[in-house]
XYZ file of C-alpha atoms in Angstrom:
432
model
C 22.243 -19.857 -47.558
C 18.815 -21.416 -47.073
C 15.901 -21.147 -49.422
C 14.428 -17.655 -49.506
C 10.917 -17.685 -48.039
C 7.990 -16.309 -49.974
C 6.210 -13.655 -47.932
C 2.476 -13.248 -48.508
C -0.009 -10.787 -46.988
C -3.770 -10.426 -47.215
C -4.463 -7.039 -45.613
C -4.274 -3.698 -47.347
C -2.032 -1.056 -45.809
C -5.118 1.000 -45.051
C -6.139 -1.564 -42.427
C -3.039 -0.912 -40.322
C -3.385 2.818 -40.843
C -7.006 2.721 -39.743
C -6.194 0.773 -36.594
C -3.391 3.182 -35.751
C -5.718 6.139 -36.252
C -8.347 4.582 -33.996
C -5.762 3.993 -31.253
C -4.126 7.415 -31.498
C -6.138 8.791 -28.522
C -5.158 5.736 -26.470
C -1.513 6.189 -27.436
C -1.648 9.810 -26.273
C -3.425 8.843 -23.062
C -0.842 6.161 -22.275
C 1.977 8.640 -22.809
C 0.297 11.243 -20.599
C -0.713 8.989 -17.732
C 2.178 6.535 -17.743
C 5.407 8.306 -18.721
C 7.465 5.833 -16.670
C 9.868 6.408 -13.824
C 11.541 9.833 -14.050
C 14.927 8.165 -13.671
C 16.131 10.763 -11.209
C 17.758 9.929 -7.903
C 15.281 8.849 -5.226
C 16.403 9.467 -1.650
C 16.479 6.390 0.561
C 14.727 8.194 3.390
C 13.000 11.363 4.518
C 13.863 12.926 7.859
C 11.405 15.381 9.329
C 12.289 18.041 11.867
C 9.749 20.295 13.657
C 9.654 23.803 12.233
C 10.671 25.439 15.493
C 13.631 23.064 15.935
C 15.123 23.302 12.428
C 18.485 25.060 12.479
C 21.420 25.822 10.220
C 23.346 22.842 11.610
C 20.494 20.308 11.643
C 21.923 18.097 8.891
C 25.401 18.010 10.436
C 23.959 17.613 13.943
C 21.993 14.516 12.913
C 25.106 13.046 11.366
C 27.184 13.732 14.473
C 24.541 12.253 16.763
C 24.285 9.154 14.573
C 28.067 8.721 14.670
C 28.019 9.158 18.441
C 25.396 6.412 18.690
C 27.651 4.087 16.737
C 30.654 4.994 18.880
C 28.701 4.215 22.032
C 26.674 1.171 21.038
C 28.578 -0.437 18.114
C 32.109 0.950 17.936
C 33.378 -1.476 15.285
C 32.191 -3.539 12.344
C 32.015 -6.798 14.282
C 29.779 -5.435 17.024
C 27.471 -3.701 14.534
C 27.229 -6.835 12.403
C 26.442 -8.933 15.465
C 23.511 -6.668 16.354
C 22.026 -6.742 12.865
C 22.972 -10.263 11.824
C 25.129 -9.129 8.905
C 27.144 -11.805 7.088
C 30.865 -11.790 7.754
C 31.723 -10.597 4.246
C 29.359 -7.648 4.608
C 30.336 -6.517 8.097
C 33.342 -4.361 7.237
C 32.167 -2.850 3.921
C 28.743 -1.969 5.324
C 30.090 -0.482 8.551
C 32.782 1.492 6.747
C 30.298 2.869 4.251
C 27.780 3.751 6.952
C 30.353 5.804 8.839
C 31.552 7.467 5.634
C 27.966 8.291 4.689
C 27.302 9.851 8.088
C 30.377 12.016 7.655
C 29.652 13.012 4.060
C 25.874 13.054 3.599
C 23.994 12.058 6.764
C 20.562 13.078 5.454
C 19.376 12.592 1.885
C 15.965 14.249 2.225
C 14.825 16.630 4.965
C 11.355 17.969 5.561
C 10.831 20.914 7.920
C 7.542 19.991 9.558
C 4.668 22.411 10.092
C 2.058 19.703 10.621
C 1.877 16.955 13.285
C 5.476 17.416 14.398
C 4.970 21.141 14.896
C 3.820 22.152 18.350
C 0.964 24.485 19.189
C 2.349 27.809 17.982
C 0.875 31.212 17.276
C 0.399 32.483 13.726
C 3.262 34.917 14.271
C 5.490 32.046 15.394
C 4.626 29.968 12.346
C 5.212 32.896 9.999
C 8.626 33.451 11.552
C 9.542 29.745 11.504
C 8.492 29.370 7.850
C 10.510 32.420 6.845
C 13.498 31.149 8.821
C 13.240 27.716 7.189
C 13.334 29.350 3.754
C 16.362 31.445 4.649
C 18.288 28.554 6.181
C 17.538 26.193 3.300
C 18.570 28.808 0.750
C 21.796 29.435 2.678
C 22.482 25.695 2.926
C 22.167 25.193 -0.829
C 24.286 28.262 -1.504
C 26.945 27.070 0.927
C 26.991 23.437 -0.136
C 25.768 22.109 3.231
C 22.218 21.185 2.205
C 20.803 17.695 1.988
C 20.205 16.721 -1.658
C 16.475 17.243 -1.106
C 14.870 19.696 1.325
C 11.466 21.306 1.816
C 8.501 21.532 4.138
C 5.451 19.559 5.142
C 2.631 22.081 5.338
C -0.707 21.666 7.057
C -3.405 19.808 5.143
C -6.267 21.137 3.041
C -8.945 20.414 5.641
C -11.050 23.413 6.661
C -9.735 24.041 10.214
C -6.101 24.474 9.116
C -6.378 25.200 5.392
C -5.722 28.927 5.497
C -2.805 28.480 7.852
C -1.253 25.842 5.598
C -1.639 28.011 2.512
C -0.034 30.975 4.259
C 2.886 28.906 5.533
C 3.543 27.562 2.051
C 3.361 31.087 0.625
C 5.758 32.466 3.251
C 8.209 29.610 2.665
C 8.204 29.691 -1.138
C 8.295 33.492 -1.189
C 11.273 33.433 1.157
C 13.129 31.082 -1.178
C 12.369 33.316 -4.147
C 13.605 36.378 -2.280
C 16.790 34.479 -1.429
C 17.581 33.704 -5.044
C 15.004 31.214 -6.336
C 13.739 27.708 -5.792
C 16.493 25.108 -5.355
C 16.552 22.047 -7.611
C 16.139 19.793 -4.579
C 12.951 21.465 -3.336
C 10.286 19.008 -2.131
C 6.861 19.824 -0.653
C 4.596 17.412 1.211
C 0.810 17.718 1.382
C -0.443 15.607 4.328
C -3.763 13.961 5.217
C -5.205 13.971 1.718
C -8.674 12.422 1.648
C -10.264 13.627 -1.583
C -8.819 14.213 -5.044
C -10.296 17.705 -4.905
C -7.763 18.578 -2.189
C -4.985 17.647 -4.611
C -6.618 19.803 -7.269
C -6.684 22.684 -4.775
C -2.938 22.251 -4.213
C -2.366 22.338 -7.975
C -4.351 25.572 -8.303
C -2.412 27.069 -5.374
C 0.938 26.291 -6.980
C -0.263 27.576 -10.334
C -1.116 30.901 -8.737
C 2.258 31.104 -7.039
C 4.064 30.353 -10.302
C 2.086 33.088 -12.057
C 2.745 35.577 -9.260
C 6.479 34.922 -9.373
C 6.907 34.451 -13.114
C 7.916 30.794 -12.826
C 7.485 28.219 -15.549
C 4.153 26.410 -15.404
C 4.540 23.113 -13.557
C 7.833 24.101 -11.917
C 6.682 23.120 -8.415
C 5.763 19.526 -7.599
C 4.635 17.922 -4.371
C 4.263 14.653 -2.514
C 0.897 13.304 -1.407
C 0.875 11.777 2.058
C -1.506 8.856 2.421
C -2.805 8.860 5.987
C -6.538 8.145 5.767
C -8.517 5.097 4.699
C -10.539 7.256 2.303
C -7.380 7.991 0.304
C -7.052 4.271 -0.459
C -10.680 3.236 -0.925
C -13.236 5.856 -1.928
C -16.892 5.733 -0.955
C -17.769 4.197 -4.325
C -15.262 1.367 -3.834
C -12.642 2.668 -6.269
C -8.988 3.423 -5.525
C -9.024 7.097 -4.536
C -5.236 7.318 -4.664
C -5.297 6.722 -8.421
C -7.628 9.693 -8.858
C -5.315 11.786 -6.677
C -2.371 11.096 -8.981
C -4.490 12.154 -11.953
C -5.729 15.244 -10.098
C -2.136 16.353 -9.540
C -1.840 17.031 -13.292
C 1.733 15.796 -13.479
C 2.922 17.583 -10.322
C 2.824 14.592 -7.955
C 6.325 13.331 -7.212
C 5.610 10.790 -4.503
C 3.080 8.934 -2.360
C 4.224 8.742 1.250
C 2.588 6.291 3.634
C 1.734 7.726 7.054
C 2.102 4.747 9.379
C 0.412 6.007 12.505
C -2.371 8.231 11.192
C -3.430 5.539 8.726
C -3.311 2.770 11.339
C -5.292 4.846 13.817
C -7.837 5.652 11.114
C -8.511 1.914 10.785
C -8.720 1.419 14.533
C -5.441 -0.480 14.899
C -4.382 -0.523 18.548
C -1.369 1.656 19.338
C 0.805 -1.336 20.243
C 0.307 -2.817 16.759
C 0.672 0.296 14.641
C 3.647 -0.537 12.450
C 4.715 -0.510 8.816
C 4.516 -4.312 8.605
C 0.905 -4.546 9.821
C -1.437 -6.165 7.254
C -3.376 -2.905 6.998
C -0.147 -1.107 6.086
C 0.753 -3.757 3.522
C -2.645 -3.399 1.867
C -2.449 0.387 1.692
C 1.062 0.395 0.259
C 0.192 -2.292 -2.283
C -2.686 -0.157 -3.569
C -0.399 2.901 -3.643
C 2.228 0.924 -5.536
C -0.171 -0.339 -8.192
C -1.798 3.079 -8.606
C 1.603 4.760 -9.025
C 3.202 2.167 -11.311
C 4.319 3.701 -14.566
C 3.142 7.206 -13.646
C 6.526 8.513 -12.531
C 5.243 8.917 -8.962
C 7.430 7.190 -6.357
C 6.115 5.324 -3.302
C 7.637 5.769 0.153
C 7.166 3.661 3.254
C 6.455 5.246 6.639
C 8.428 5.205 9.865
C 8.805 3.404 13.169
C 8.213 5.257 16.429
C 10.478 2.932 18.433
C 13.464 5.159 19.091
C 17.017 3.823 19.615
C 17.651 5.617 22.903
C 18.616 4.526 26.408
C 20.921 1.698 27.464
C 22.781 -0.309 24.841
C 20.479 -3.331 25.010
C 17.465 -1.136 24.289
C 19.247 0.646 21.455
C 20.196 -2.692 19.916
C 16.583 -3.881 20.057
C 15.400 -0.713 18.319
C 18.155 -1.011 15.730
C 17.192 -4.615 14.926
C 13.559 -3.601 14.524
C 14.358 -0.657 12.277
C 16.850 -2.640 10.202
C 14.345 -5.464 9.707
C 11.527 -3.119 8.692
C 13.792 -1.319 6.231
C 15.019 -4.550 4.642
C 11.436 -5.778 4.410
C 10.382 -2.580 2.646
C 13.280 -2.755 0.184
C 12.351 -6.301 -0.798
C 8.844 -5.016 -1.547
C 10.209 -2.201 -3.753
C 9.569 0.600 -1.278
C 12.943 2.237 -1.725
C 12.316 5.166 0.600
C 11.062 5.492 4.177
C 10.749 8.038 6.971
C 13.165 8.352 9.895
C 12.251 10.087 13.144
C 15.519 10.152 15.119
C 19.271 10.458 14.431
C 19.698 6.997 15.934
C 17.692 5.553 13.038
C 20.183 6.758 10.441
C 22.888 4.110 11.031
C 20.458 1.240 10.544
C 18.741 2.942 7.600
C 22.032 3.049 5.731
C 23.133 -0.350 6.984
C 19.950 -1.922 5.621
C 20.185 -0.080 2.317
C 23.877 -0.825 1.819
C 23.477 -4.492 2.741
C 20.522 -4.792 0.354
C 22.519 -3.517 -2.605
C 25.810 -5.191 -1.764
C 24.206 -8.599 -1.190
C 22.639 -8.623 -4.637
C 25.318 -6.649 -6.435
C 27.406 -9.464 -7.920
C 24.409 -11.419 -9.203
C 22.706 -8.335 -10.652
C 25.922 -7.247 -12.360
C 26.520 -10.714 -13.813
C 22.961 -10.971 -15.141
C 23.144 -7.537 -16.748
C 26.544 -8.318 -18.283
C 25.203 -11.583 -19.708
C 22.204 -9.771 -21.150
C 24.315 -6.950 -22.604
C 26.810 -9.364 -24.162
C 24.149 -11.887 -25.258
C 26.141 -14.620 -23.540
C 23.191 -16.234 -21.845
C 23.390 -17.867 -18.445
C 21.145 -19.763 -16.071
C 18.458 -17.044 -16.114
C 16.727 -15.907 -19.321
C 16.275 -12.188 -18.736
C 14.045 -9.958 -20.822
C 14.392 -6.229 -21.610
C 12.163 -5.247 -18.677
C 14.352 -7.255 -16.290
C 17.509 -5.725 -17.763
C 15.989 -2.323 -17.033
C 15.279 -3.387 -13.450
C 18.823 -4.725 -13.027
C 20.341 -1.469 -14.278
C 17.983 0.519 -12.060
C 19.012 -1.561 -9.055
C 22.690 -0.846 -9.682
C 22.054 2.859 -10.225
C 20.136 3.096 -6.949
C 23.071 1.463 -5.219
C 25.404 4.010 -6.779
C 23.177 6.948 -5.883
C 23.136 6.223 -2.165
C 26.793 5.196 -1.871
C 26.304 1.464 -1.416
C 28.265 0.788 -4.617
C 31.125 2.485 -6.454
C 31.254 3.154 -10.179
C 34.577 1.325 -10.585
C 33.313 -1.948 -9.139
C 30.045 -1.782 -11.084
C 31.934 -1.156 -14.325
C 34.346 -3.967 -13.559
C 31.598 -6.554 -13.137
C 29.168 -5.350 -15.787
C 31.592 -4.049 -18.398
C 29.327 -1.003 -18.645
C 30.113 2.628 -17.992
C 27.706 4.786 -16.014
C 26.306 6.034 -19.314
C 25.879 2.435 -20.440
C 23.927 1.586 -17.301
C 21.672 4.543 -17.913
C 20.937 3.329 -21.431
C 19.475 0.122 -20.016
C 17.721 1.868 -17.105
C 16.289 4.647 -19.246
C 17.178 8.354 -19.421
C 17.769 10.164 -16.128
C 16.081 13.527 -16.352
C 16.971 16.420 -14.047
C 19.202 14.229 -11.904
C 21.026 15.440 -8.830
C 24.612 14.469 -8.192
C 24.745 10.916 -6.830
C 26.083 10.346 -3.349
C 29.255 8.605 -4.392
C 30.867 7.346 -7.548
């Protein structure tokens, strides 16, 4: 035993108490504004289907069409890996998991579209399509055929379409309530948001619906779609998107980048409108910083290059989509939008490759941290949280299995969640 150190202090306890009292409002503000990631499953993509085209078999139909595309253009692991440049050790596990995913859960998040993807329809048509979407989604959840997340994209809060958007949302939500209630996986998207006041209007609208239907206050959340330059940089030079998150009063669940509307708003030529354009990178970086710590997730946009036509053309489109998805994942945009069933194979291939490539290293680093055994990287608690979150994301989408994660980390699923933080209101992961 060494010599016991003498501990001396100079400050009275009242000093610490006074400082704590002075910072109490800041403490409360930090907790309110920055609660941290909700810890729930985040889908790897959002698929949107026009309101008039959505049907009871849409989810299964997209999966079947994606499988057919693989059968025609990459019928085995070697051919698929050759197209995408997958390493030899990844070819078989990625291809096998992609096909299994398309059979089991082809779509993770589906939005029935009543905005840009919805053709010129009469009010009666839109009423009928919104009511039908509610009925079909309710039936899908009841029958176990739903995607984990489903909902609608309504029209925006701009004057020309505001009333129509409000009515469509009312018809849809009312239809779900009449069919038994709002499903846990319900997601709503508010597009073309320019001013924080439009977000506030959405909050008031949902409050009124909750009151009318006797729902708990705050039950209904929504995504904010970022499609205008004014939503990134306000007229006074501040980040408008940060004010939008605050205006949502805790209801915002995501910020979704709208590739083509945003690019066009900045005058980017059609041939160069893409999610890797510098203008897109700037917008998403601002979104990411504004959302950090708030519990609001950030989603990338889509590509409009469709994998259709002869095999060579499909392969080109697949390489583009795969590359954009991998690029987004490396930048911590863990979700994106897909426009065609042919995009689904490369969405999952990119996601699965991303998690399987880094799996062994992430597991080893987390195990070393958990066991205090050290290693060649000195990780801190925040990094351990990120490592656990990475592994949980891989589990959620089906890129990883619980058994292999436990084997390499020595941690159970519950143990992983301790390091990642509590998972509140989680949906069943894709595969364990």
